[in-house]
Tab-separated table of N, CA, C and O in Angstrom:
chain	number	residue	atom	x	y	z
A	209	MET	N	0.860	-1.180	0.000
A	209	MET	CA	0.000	0.000	0.000
A	209	MET	C	0.898	1.233	0.000
A	209	MET	O	1.854	1.311	0.760
A	210	ASP	N	0.571	2.188	-0.861
A	210	ASP	CA	1.441	3.363	-0.939
A	210	ASP	C	1.266	4.259	0.290
A	210	ASP	O	0.267	4.198	0.995
A	211	ASP	N	2.290	5.076	0.551
A	211	ASP	CA	2.324	5.911	1.756
A	211	ASP	C	1.138	6.864	1.856
A	211	ASP	O	0.673	7.161	2.943
A	212	MET	N	0.640	7.360	0.734
A	212	MET	CA	-0.483	8.299	0.758
A	212	MET	C	-1.707	7.667	1.417
A	212	MET	O	-2.419	8.312	2.182
A	213	LYS	N	-1.960	6.388	1.126
A	213	LYS	CA	-3.133	5.704	1.677
A	213	LYS	C	-3.016	5.438	3.170
A	213	LYS	O	-3.974	5.041	3.805
A	214	LEU	N	-1.843	5.635	3.728
A	214	LEU	CA	-1.639	5.416	5.156
A	214	LEU	C	-1.811	6.692	5.967
A	214	LEU	O	-1.659	6.678	7.186
A	215	LYS	N	-2.141	7.792	5.303
A	215	LYS	CA	-2.287	9.080	5.992
A	215	LYS	C	-3.704	9.270	6.516
A	215	LYS	O	-4.678	8.876	5.871
A	216	HIS	N	-3.806	9.909	7.663
A	216	HIS	CA	-5.084	10.175	8.312
A	216	HIS	C	-6.025	10.927	7.374
A	216	HIS	O	-5.655	11.923	6.758
A	217	GLY	N	-7.247	10.407	7.233
A	217	GLY	CA	-8.272	11.072	6.448
A	217	GLY	C	-8.328	10.687	4.981
A	217	GLY	O	-9.173	11.191	4.251
A	218	VAL	N	-7.461	9.774	4.544
A	218	VAL	CA	-7.412	9.387	3.136
A	218	VAL	C	-8.193	8.088	2.919
A	218	VAL	O	-8.065	7.146	3.688
A	219	PHE	N	-9.018	8.059	1.860
A	219	PHE	CA	-9.672	6.809	1.481
A	219	PHE	C	-8.587	5.811	1.094
A	219	PHE	O	-7.747	6.116	0.246
A	220	SER	N	-8.593	4.629	1.706
A	220	SER	CA	-7.498	3.703	1.487
A	220	SER	C	-7.910	2.325	0.980
A	220	SER	O	-7.074	1.577	0.489
A	221	TRP	N	-9.175	1.956	1.083
A	221	TRP	CA	-9.583	0.612	0.680
A	221	TRP	C	-11.072	0.638	0.353
A	221	TRP	O	-11.823	1.416	0.938
A	222	ASN	N	-11.485	-0.211	-0.561
A	222	ASN	CA	-12.894	-0.384	-0.915
A	222	ASN	C	-13.185	-1.871	-0.884
A	222	ASN	O	-12.347	-2.681	-1.299
A	223	GLU	N	-14.361	-2.222	-0.402
A	223	GLU	CA	-14.648	-3.638	-0.208
A	223	GLU	C	-16.097	-3.941	-0.563
A	223	GLU	O	-17.005	-3.229	-0.142
A	224	LEU	N	-16.277	-4.999	-1.334
A	224	LEU	CA	-17.612	-5.457	-1.697
A	224	LEU	C	-17.974	-6.670	-0.854
A	224	LEU	O	-17.234	-7.653	-0.834
A	225	MET	N	-19.102	-6.581	-0.168
A	225	MET	CA	-19.689	-7.747	0.500
A	225	MET	C	-20.863	-8.153	-0.381
A	225	MET	O	-21.744	-7.336	-0.663
A	226	THR	N	-20.855	-9.402	-0.830
A	226	THR	CA	-21.826	-9.846	-1.818
A	226	THR	C	-22.293	-11.272	-1.539
A	226	THR	O	-21.626	-12.017	-0.825
A	227	THR	N	-23.409	-11.622	-2.125
A	227	THR	CA	-23.923	-12.984	-2.008
A	227	THR	C	-23.284	-13.897	-3.050
A	227	THR	O	-23.378	-15.113	-2.943
A	228	ASP	N	-22.617	-13.322	-4.049
A	228	ASP	CA	-22.031	-14.102	-5.135
A	228	ASP	C	-20.660	-13.546	-5.500
A	228	ASP	O	-20.519	-12.755	-6.440
A	229	ALA	N	-19.644	-13.957	-4.756
A	229	ALA	CA	-18.288	-13.453	-4.989
A	229	ALA	C	-17.779	-13.844	-6.379
A	229	ALA	O	-17.143	-13.033	-7.055
A	230	GLU	N	-18.049	-15.062	-6.808
A	230	GLU	CA	-17.569	-15.492	-8.127
A	230	GLU	C	-18.205	-14.666	-9.239
A	230	GLU	O	-17.534	-14.249	-10.181
A	231	GLY	N	-19.502	-14.423	-9.136
A	231	GLY	CA	-20.188	-13.599	-10.131
A	231	GLY	C	-19.653	-12.179	-10.133
A	231	GLY	O	-19.467	-11.574	-11.196
A	232	ALA	N	-19.405	-11.641	-8.935
A	232	ALA	CA	-18.861	-10.283	-8.835
A	232	ALA	C	-17.473	-10.214	-9.454
A	232	ALA	O	-17.148	-9.262	-10.170
A	233	LYS	N	-16.646	-11.228	-9.199
A	233	LYS	CA	-15.307	-11.254	-9.775
A	233	LYS	C	-15.372	-11.277	-11.298
A	233	LYS	O	-14.621	-10.562	-11.966
A	234	GLN	N	-16.267	-12.068	-11.844
A	234	GLN	CA	-16.408	-12.130	-13.303
A	234	GLN	C	-16.869	-10.780	-13.863
A	234	GLN	O	-16.320	-10.277	-14.838
A	235	PHE	N	-17.888	-10.195	-13.227
A	235	PHE	CA	-18.431	-8.925	-13.695
A	235	PHE	C	-17.387	-7.819	-13.655
A	235	PHE	O	-17.092	-7.171	-14.668
A	236	TYR	N	-16.800	-7.583	-12.469
A	236	TYR	CA	-15.859	-6.472	-12.323
A	236	TYR	C	-14.536	-6.736	-13.048
A	236	TYR	O	-13.912	-5.809	-13.556
A	237	GLY	N	-14.119	-7.998	-13.091
A	237	GLY	CA	-12.906	-8.326	-13.835
A	237	GLY	C	-13.061	-7.998	-15.309
A	237	GLY	O	-12.169	-7.415	-15.930
A	238	SER	N	-14.222	-8.355	-15.873
A	238	SER	CA	-14.483	-8.059	-17.283
A	238	SER	C	-14.689	-6.565	-17.521
A	238	SER	O	-14.234	-6.012	-18.519
A	239	LEU	N	-15.380	-5.906	-16.598
A	239	LEU	CA	-15.686	-4.484	-16.754
A	239	LEU	C	-14.448	-3.598	-16.645
A	239	LEU	O	-14.238	-2.699	-17.450
A	240	PHE	N	-13.623	-3.859	-15.613
A	240	PHE	CA	-12.490	-2.971	-15.322
A	240	PHE	C	-11.113	-3.574	-15.595
A	240	PHE	O	-10.104	-2.900	-15.419
A	241	GLY	N	-11.069	-4.853	-15.935
A	241	GLY	CA	-9.776	-5.499	-16.143
A	241	GLY	C	-9.065	-5.841	-14.845
A	241	GLY	O	-7.848	-6.016	-14.824
A	242	TRP	N	-9.828	-5.920	-13.756
A	242	TRP	CA	-9.226	-6.243	-12.459
A	242	TRP	C	-8.722	-7.673	-12.435
A	242	TRP	O	-9.292	-8.571	-13.059
A	243	GLU	N	-7.681	-7.874	-11.655
A	243	GLU	CA	-7.149	-9.205	-11.377
A	243	GLU	C	-7.428	-9.502	-9.912
A	243	GLU	O	-7.773	-8.596	-9.138
A	244	TRP	N	-7.261	-10.762	-9.533
A	244	TRP	CA	-7.667	-11.202	-8.190
A	244	TRP	C	-6.559	-11.986	-7.516
A	244	TRP	O	-5.869	-12.764	-8.165
A	245	GLU	N	-6.427	-11.785	-6.210
A	245	GLU	CA	-5.521	-12.598	-5.404
A	245	GLU	C	-6.334	-13.161	-4.245
A	245	GLU	O	-6.961	-12.405	-3.497
A	246	GLU	N	-6.319	-14.464	-4.124
A	246	GLU	CA	-7.134	-15.134	-3.103
A	246	GLU	C	-6.398	-15.224	-1.771
A	246	GLU	O	-5.212	-15.537	-1.719
A	247	PHE	N	-7.142	-14.947	-0.696
A	247	PHE	CA	-6.672	-15.131	0.667
A	247	PHE	C	-7.710	-15.969	1.395
A	247	PHE	O	-8.783	-15.462	1.739
A	248	PRO	N	-7.435	-17.266	1.610
A	248	PRO	CA	-8.411	-18.114	2.305
A	248	PRO	C	-8.657	-17.606	3.729
A	248	PRO	O	-7.737	-17.153	4.408
A	249	MET	N	-9.929	-17.659	4.131
A	249	MET	CA	-10.322	-17.288	5.495
A	249	MET	C	-10.986	-18.505	6.129
A	249	MET	O	-11.143	-19.533	5.485
A	250	GLU	N	-11.398	-18.364	7.377
A	250	GLU	CA	-12.021	-19.483	8.093
A	250	GLU	C	-13.207	-20.066	7.342
A	250	GLU	O	-13.316	-21.261	7.172
A	251	GLN	N	-14.150	-19.206	6.925
A	251	GLN	CA	-15.381	-19.703	6.322
A	251	GLN	C	-15.401	-19.620	4.803
A	251	GLN	O	-16.196	-20.286	4.162
A	252	ASP	N	-14.575	-18.805	4.218
A	252	ASP	CA	-14.601	-18.616	2.774
A	252	ASP	C	-13.287	-17.963	2.367
A	252	ASP	O	-12.356	-17.899	3.145
A	253	SER	N	-13.231	-17.449	1.159
A	253	SER	CA	-12.037	-16.747	0.693
A	253	SER	C	-12.308	-15.257	0.612
A	253	SER	O	-13.432	-14.825	0.385
A	254	TYR	N	-11.240	-14.490	0.790
A	254	TYR	CA	-11.257	-13.047	0.565
A	254	TYR	C	-10.458	-12.831	-0.702
A	254	TYR	O	-9.367	-13.390	-0.863
A	255	TRP	N	-10.990	-12.043	-1.606
A	255	TRP	CA	-10.326	-11.787	-2.876
A	255	TRP	C	-9.865	-10.337	-2.932
A	255	TRP	O	-10.676	-9.437	-2.861
A	256	VAL	N	-8.555	-10.134	-3.031
A	256	VAL	CA	-8.021	-8.785	-3.177
A	256	VAL	C	-8.169	-8.362	-4.629
A	256	VAL	O	-7.821	-9.110	-5.550
A	257	VAL	N	-8.720	-7.171	-4.827
A	257	VAL	CA	-8.871	-6.575	-6.150
A	257	VAL	C	-7.540	-5.936	-6.511
A	257	VAL	O	-7.005	-5.130	-5.739
A	258	LYS	N	-7.026	-6.282	-7.679
A	258	LYS	CA	-5.782	-5.667	-8.146
A	258	LYS	C	-6.044	-4.923	-9.440
A	258	LYS	O	-6.566	-5.489	-10.395
A	259	ALA	N	-5.716	-3.646	-9.427
A	259	ALA	CA	-5.809	-2.807	-10.612
A	259	ALA	C	-4.387	-2.419	-10.994
A	259	ALA	O	-3.674	-1.822	-10.184
A	260	GLN	N	-3.968	-2.810	-12.173
A	260	GLN	CA	-2.608	-2.559	-12.644
A	260	GLN	C	-1.583	-3.086	-11.648
A	260	GLN	O	-0.572	-2.450	-11.370
A	261	GLY	N	-1.897	-4.262	-11.059
A	261	GLY	CA	-0.983	-4.927	-10.136
A	261	GLY	C	-1.016	-4.437	-8.707
A	261	GLY	O	-0.362	-4.997	-7.838
A	262	GLU	N	-1.774	-3.390	-8.436
A	262	GLU	CA	-1.845	-2.787	-7.093
A	262	GLU	C	-3.131	-3.202	-6.387
A	262	GLU	O	-4.218	-3.112	-6.957
A	263	GLY	N	-3.028	-3.665	-5.122
A	263	GLY	CA	-4.211	-3.984	-4.332
A	263	GLY	C	-4.979	-2.716	-4.002
A	263	GLY	O	-4.434	-1.793	-3.397
A	264	VAL	N	-6.250	-2.655	-4.433
A	264	VAL	CA	-7.053	-1.453	-4.222
A	264	VAL	C	-8.357	-1.728	-3.472
A	264	VAL	O	-9.077	-0.814	-3.111
A	265	GLY	N	-8.662	-3.001	-3.251
A	265	GLY	CA	-9.907	-3.329	-2.573
A	265	GLY	C	-10.057	-4.822	-2.428
A	265	GLY	O	-9.130	-5.590	-2.680
A	266	GLY	N	-11.244	-5.226	-1.996
A	266	GLY	CA	-11.484	-6.639	-1.785
A	266	GLY	C	-12.931	-7.014	-2.038
A	266	GLY	O	-13.821	-6.161	-2.070
A	267	VAL	N	-13.137	-8.310	-2.229
A	267	VAL	CA	-14.463	-8.875	-2.415
A	267	VAL	C	-14.589	-10.068	-1.484
A	267	VAL	O	-13.681	-10.900	-1.401
A	268	MET	N	-15.711	-10.111	-0.778
A	268	MET	CA	-15.943	-11.237	0.124
A	268	MET	C	-17.418	-11.602	0.143
A	268	MET	O	-18.279	-10.776	-0.183
A	269	LYS	N	-17.678	-12.857	0.504
A	269	LYS	CA	-19.057	-13.296	0.663
A	269	LYS	C	-19.621	-12.624	1.905
A	269	LYS	O	-18.936	-12.457	2.911
A	270	MET	N	-20.870	-12.235	1.816
A	270	MET	CA	-21.536	-11.547	2.914
A	270	MET	C	-21.502	-12.407	4.185
A	270	MET	O	-21.898	-13.564	4.141
A	271	PRO	N	-21.031	-11.861	5.307
A	271	PRO	CA	-20.988	-12.646	6.537
A	271	PRO	C	-22.396	-12.962	7.061
A	271	PRO	O	-23.345	-12.215	6.787
A	272	PRO	N	-22.525	-14.054	7.810
A	272	PRO	CA	-23.846	-14.478	8.293
A	272	PRO	C	-24.605	-13.415	9.079
A	272	PRO	O	-25.822	-13.317	8.976
A	273	GLU	N	-23.896	-12.571	9.822
A	273	GLU	CA	-24.577	-11.584	10.662
A	273	GLU	C	-25.284	-10.488	9.869
A	273	GLU	O	-26.091	-9.750	10.420
A	274	ILE	N	-25.005	-10.395	8.563
A	274	ILE	CA	-25.712	-9.385	7.763
A	274	ILE	C	-26.451	-10.003	6.579
A	274	ILE	O	-26.786	-9.313	5.617
A	275	GLN	N	-26.715	-11.310	6.649
A	275	GLN	CA	-27.491	-11.970	5.595
A	275	GLN	C	-28.835	-11.266	5.423
A	275	GLN	O	-29.431	-10.810	6.396
A	276	GLY	N	-29.297	-11.171	4.207
A	276	GLY	CA	-30.557	-10.502	3.919
A	276	GLY	C	-30.363	-9.055	3.483
A	276	GLY	O	-31.247	-8.458	2.882
A	277	MET	N	-29.213	-8.490	3.783
A	277	MET	CA	-28.887	-7.140	3.343
A	277	MET	C	-28.444	-7.220	1.878
A	277	MET	O	-27.836	-8.212	1.475
A	278	PRO	N	-28.742	-6.225	1.060
A	278	PRO	CA	-28.275	-6.290	-0.339
A	278	PRO	C	-26.753	-6.144	-0.406
A	278	PRO	O	-26.139	-5.534	0.479
A	279	PRO	N	-26.127	-6.693	-1.448
A	279	PRO	CA	-24.687	-6.508	-1.617
A	279	PRO	C	-24.346	-5.019	-1.599
A	279	PRO	O	-25.132	-4.180	-2.051
A	280	VAL	N	-23.175	-4.712	-1.059
A	280	VAL	CA	-22.814	-3.308	-0.874
A	280	VAL	C	-21.300	-3.130	-0.952
A	280	VAL	O	-20.539	-3.976	-0.499
A	281	TRP	N	-20.899	-2.017	-1.578
A	281	TRP	CA	-19.506	-1.593	-1.547
A	281	TRP	C	-19.328	-0.710	-0.321
A	281	TRP	O	-20.167	0.153	-0.050
A	282	GLY	N	-18.247	-0.908	0.411
A	282	GLY	CA	-17.925	-0.073	1.556
A	282	GLY	C	-16.565	0.578	1.377
A	282	GLY	O	-15.671	0.006	0.766
A	283	ALA	N	-16.429	1.786	1.905
A	283	ALA	CA	-15.170	2.529	1.803
A	283	ALA	C	-14.506	2.600	3.173
A	283	ALA	O	-15.180	2.751	4.188
A	284	TYR	N	-13.196	2.492	3.181
A	284	TYR	CA	-12.393	2.618	4.400
A	284	TYR	C	-11.564	3.895	4.311
A	284	TYR	O	-10.946	4.170	3.282
A	285	VAL	N	-11.534	4.634	5.405
A	285	VAL	CA	-10.699	5.823	5.521
A	285	VAL	C	-9.652	5.544	6.598
A	285	VAL	O	-9.975	5.063	7.685
A	286	THR	N	-8.400	5.827	6.286
A	286	THR	CA	-7.316	5.642	7.250
A	286	THR	C	-7.420	6.695	8.351
A	286	THR	O	-7.667	7.873	8.068
A	287	VAL	N	-7.235	6.268	9.590
A	287	VAL	CA	-7.172	7.184	10.729
A	287	VAL	C	-5.954	6.815	11.576
A	287	VAL	O	-5.501	5.675	11.567
A	288	ASP	N	-5.428	7.795	12.298
A	288	ASP	CA	-4.254	7.544	13.135
A	288	ASP	C	-4.574	6.621	14.302
A	288	ASP	O	-3.740	5.820	14.707
A	289	ASP	N	-5.781	6.732	14.853
A	289	ASP	CA	-6.172	5.944	16.031
A	289	ASP	C	-7.660	5.629	15.910
A	289	ASP	O	-8.507	6.493	16.151
A	290	VAL	N	-7.975	4.403	15.532
A	290	VAL	CA	-9.365	4.031	15.279
A	290	VAL	C	-10.233	4.161	16.535
A	290	VAL	O	-11.397	4.559	16.450
A	291	HIS	N	-9.682	3.883	17.700
A	291	HIS	CA	-10.454	4.005	18.950
A	291	HIS	C	-10.811	5.473	19.216
A	291	HIS	O	-11.960	5.791	19.546
A	292	ALA	N	-9.842	6.354	19.067
A	292	ALA	CA	-10.092	7.784	19.276
A	292	ALA	C	-11.058	8.324	18.220
A	292	ALA	O	-11.940	9.133	18.538
A	293	SER	N	-10.926	7.865	16.988
A	293	SER	CA	-11.821	8.330	15.923
A	293	SER	C	-13.242	7.837	16.139
A	293	SER	O	-14.205	8.563	15.860
A	294	ALA	N	-13.410	6.620	16.637
A	294	ALA	CA	-14.750	6.106	16.950
A	294	ALA	C	-15.393	6.952	18.048
A	294	ALA	O	-16.568	7.324	17.963
A	295	ALA	N	-14.607	7.280	19.066
A	295	ALA	CA	-15.120	8.117	20.158
A	295	ALA	C	-15.496	9.507	19.630
A	295	ALA	O	-16.540	10.061	20.002
A	296	LYS	N	-14.680	10.049	18.746
A	296	LYS	CA	-14.962	11.378	18.181
A	296	LYS	C	-16.234	11.345	17.330
A	296	LYS	O	-17.031	12.284	17.361
A	297	ALA	N	-16.441	10.263	16.580
A	297	ALA	CA	-17.652	10.134	15.766
A	297	ALA	C	-18.893	10.182	16.667
A	297	ALA	O	-19.870	10.868	16.349
A	298	LYS	N	-18.848	9.490	17.796
A	298	LYS	CA	-19.974	9.511	18.745
A	298	LYS	C	-20.179	10.918	19.292
A	298	LYS	O	-21.302	11.402	19.386
A	299	GLU	N	-19.075	11.563	19.633
A	299	GLU	CA	-19.108	12.932	20.160
A	299	GLU	C	-19.767	13.899	19.175
A	299	GLU	O	-20.454	14.841	19.565
A	300	LEU	N	-19.586	13.633	17.883
A	300	LEU	CA	-20.116	14.501	16.834
A	300	LEU	C	-21.532	14.121	16.392
A	300	LEU	O	-22.046	14.656	15.421
A	301	GLY	N	-22.146	13.169	17.108
A	301	GLY	CA	-23.519	12.792	16.795
A	301	GLY	C	-23.663	11.554	15.940
A	301	GLY	O	-24.768	11.183	15.550
A	302	GLY	N	-22.552	10.890	15.645
A	302	GLY	CA	-22.597	9.649	14.883
A	302	GLY	C	-22.830	8.458	15.801
A	302	GLY	O	-22.962	8.605	17.016
A	303	GLU	N	-22.872	7.291	15.200
A	303	GLU	CA	-23.090	6.051	15.949
A	303	GLU	C	-22.044	5.035	15.520
A	303	GLU	O	-21.786	4.865	14.322
A	304	VAL	N	-21.444	4.351	16.486
A	304	VAL	CA	-20.499	3.273	16.174
A	304	VAL	C	-21.334	2.007	16.001
A	304	VAL	O	-21.902	1.505	16.961
A	305	VAL	N	-21.440	1.514	14.760
A	305	VAL	CA	-22.273	0.345	14.496
A	305	VAL	C	-21.481	-0.960	14.504
A	305	VAL	O	-22.051	-2.024	14.698
A	306	GLU	N	-20.195	-0.888	14.294
A	306	GLU	CA	-19.285	-2.035	14.416
A	306	GLU	C	-18.102	-1.520	15.212
A	306	GLU	O	-17.290	-0.752	14.710
A	307	PRO	N	-18.023	-1.907	16.504
A	307	PRO	CA	-16.940	-1.364	17.333
A	307	PRO	C	-15.559	-1.796	16.831
A	307	PRO	O	-15.456	-2.771	16.078
A	308	PRO	N	-14.521	-1.072	17.235
A	308	PRO	CA	-13.176	-1.422	16.771
A	308	PRO	C	-12.846	-2.888	17.035
A	308	PRO	O	-13.109	-3.413	18.117
A	309	ARG	N	-12.329	-3.518	15.979
A	309	ARG	CA	-11.852	-4.890	16.118
A	309	ARG	C	-10.723	-5.118	15.132
A	309	ARG	O	-10.610	-4.436	14.119
A	310	GLU	N	-9.924	-6.105	15.438
A	310	GLU	CA	-8.708	-6.356	14.687
A	310	GLU	C	-8.959	-7.228	13.463
A	310	GLU	O	-9.726	-8.185	13.511
A	311	ILE	N	-8.301	-6.870	12.375
A	311	ILE	CA	-8.206	-7.720	11.193
A	311	ILE	C	-6.772	-8.264	11.230
A	311	ILE	O	-5.822	-7.473	11.091
A	312	PRO	N	-6.598	-9.561	11.460
A	312	PRO	CA	-5.241	-10.096	11.588
A	312	PRO	C	-4.327	-9.680	10.435
A	312	PRO	O	-4.722	-9.710	9.270
A	313	LYS	N	-3.148	-9.235	10.789
A	313	LYS	CA	-2.087	-8.836	9.859
A	313	LYS	C	-2.416	-7.589	9.041
A	313	LYS	O	-1.691	-7.230	8.132
A	314	VAL	N	-3.534	-6.915	9.346
A	314	VAL	CA	-3.925	-5.719	8.596
A	314	VAL	C	-3.966	-4.499	9.502
A	314	VAL	O	-3.256	-3.529	9.285
A	315	GLY	N	-4.844	-4.541	10.518
A	315	GLY	CA	-4.995	-3.394	11.402
A	315	GLY	C	-6.264	-3.508	12.218
A	315	GLY	O	-6.832	-4.588	12.365
A	316	THR	N	-6.732	-2.383	12.726
A	316	THR	CA	-7.958	-2.330	13.514
A	316	THR	C	-8.941	-1.419	12.789
A	316	THR	O	-8.564	-0.349	12.309
A	317	TYR	N	-10.195	-1.872	12.696
A	317	TYR	CA	-11.199	-1.084	11.986
A	317	TYR	C	-12.464	-0.965	12.817
A	317	TYR	O	-12.667	-1.670	13.798
A	318	CYS	N	-13.322	-0.062	12.402
A	318	CYS	CA	-14.669	0.045	12.949
A	318	CYS	C	-15.549	0.641	11.858
A	318	CYS	O	-15.062	1.119	10.841
A	319	VAL	N	-16.859	0.555	12.061
A	319	VAL	CA	-17.809	1.147	11.126
A	319	VAL	C	-18.672	2.128	11.900
A	319	VAL	O	-19.160	1.805	12.990
A	320	VAL	N	-18.823	3.319	11.341
A	320	VAL	CA	-19.661	4.328	11.985
A	320	VAL	C	-20.754	4.775	11.017
A	320	VAL	O	-20.642	4.614	9.802
A	321	LYS	N	-21.818	5.303	11.612
A	321	LYS	CA	-22.922	5.880	10.841
A	321	LYS	C	-22.957	7.359	11.184
A	321	LYS	O	-22.961	7.736	12.358
A	322	ASP	N	-22.967	8.198	10.149
A	322	ASP	CA	-22.989	9.636	10.401
A	322	ASP	C	-24.405	10.078	10.801
A	322	ASP	O	-25.350	9.285	10.721
A	323	PRO	N	-24.573	11.316	11.262
A	323	PRO	CA	-25.896	11.775	11.714
A	323	PRO	C	-26.982	11.722	10.627
A	323	PRO	O	-28.168	11.690	10.939
A	324	GLN	N	-26.583	11.680	9.342
A	324	GLN	CA	-27.558	11.590	8.259
A	324	GLN	C	-27.892	10.145	7.892
A	324	GLN	O	-28.764	9.888	7.070
A	325	GLY	N	-27.152	9.181	8.466
A	325	GLY	CA	-27.437	7.765	8.233
A	325	GLY	C	-26.488	7.053	7.285
A	325	GLY	O	-26.678	5.870	6.998
A	326	ALA	N	-25.448	7.731	6.775
A	326	ALA	CA	-24.485	7.092	5.873
A	326	ALA	C	-23.423	6.342	6.687
A	326	ALA	O	-22.985	6.810	7.743
A	327	TYR	N	-23.013	5.195	6.183
A	327	TYR	CA	-22.015	4.361	6.853
A	327	TYR	C	-20.650	4.562	6.220
A	327	TYR	O	-20.541	4.753	5.009
A	328	ILE	N	-19.607	4.460	7.049
A	328	ILE	CA	-18.231	4.487	6.558
A	328	ILE	C	-17.367	3.714	7.545
A	328	ILE	O	-17.659	3.681	8.743
A	329	ALA	N	-16.332	3.080	7.027
A	329	ALA	CA	-15.407	2.338	7.876
A	329	ALA	C	-14.129	3.148	8.059
A	329	ALA	O	-13.719	3.891	7.165
A	330	MET	N	-13.535	3.004	9.228
A	330	MET	CA	-12.249	3.640	9.525
A	330	MET	C	-11.263	2.534	9.867
A	330	MET	O	-11.645	1.528	10.469
A	331	VAL	N	-10.007	2.729	9.527
A	331	VAL	CA	-8.997	1.706	9.777
A	331	VAL	C	-7.682	2.357	10.183
A	331	VAL	O	-7.287	3.383	9.649
A	332	THR	N	-7.036	1.743	11.163
A	332	THR	CA	-5.659	2.072	11.531
A	332	THR	C	-4.840	0.837	11.181
A	332	THR	O	-5.056	-0.239	11.747
A	333	TYR	N	-3.958	0.981	10.206
A	333	TYR	CA	-3.176	-0.148	9.745
A	333	TYR	C	-2.019	-0.444	10.690
A	333	TYR	O	-1.438	0.470	11.275
A	334	PHE	N	-1.694	-1.732	10.821
A	334	PHE	CA	-0.503	-2.122	11.559
A	334	PHE	C	0.709	-1.668	10.750
A	334	PHE	O	0.630	-1.574	9.506
A	335	PRO	N	1.841	-1.408	11.409
A	335	PRO	CA	3.042	-1.033	10.666
A	335	PRO	C	3.412	-2.148	9.680
A	335	PRO	O	3.280	-3.339	9.986
A	336	MET	N	3.842	-1.757	8.493
A	336	MET	CA	4.249	-2.730	7.480
A	336	MET	C	5.562	-3.357	7.864
A	336	MET	O	6.451	-2.693	8.388
A	337	GLU	N	5.677	-4.631	7.567
A	337	GLU	CA	6.929	-5.343	7.891
A	337	GLU	C	7.942	-5.165	6.796
A	337	GLU	O	7.657	-5.056	5.656
C-alpha cells in the first residue's frame, strides 16, 4: 500500500460484500480489467482486487450476521487511532455500528454511521513489515 493511503483522512480501501463473490469477480474483472488474489479465510475466501498490479480493494461473501442485506460496496478511511476516531464520531452525533476490532495482519477497523445515516469504515493499519 502506498504511503499516501496510510495518511489520516485518506480513502485507502474499498470492499464489496456480496452474495455471489464469483459472479462479482467475473463482472468487475471483465468491466475494469481487475485481477484477483485469493486469501483463504475461516469460512470462505477473501479476494483482493488488483488494478494494474496494485491492491485497491477486496471482495468477500456476505458474513452471516448481515445476511438478507443487499450486496454493498464499503469505503475505508485511514485514521491515526481508530479508537479515538470512533469516540470522536460519537461525540459529533454519529453512531459506532461495528466497534473497533482487529483484522489479523492488517490493522484495527470500525464502522460508523454519520448523523444523516451514511455508513463508513475507519482503519488504523498495523506497521508494514
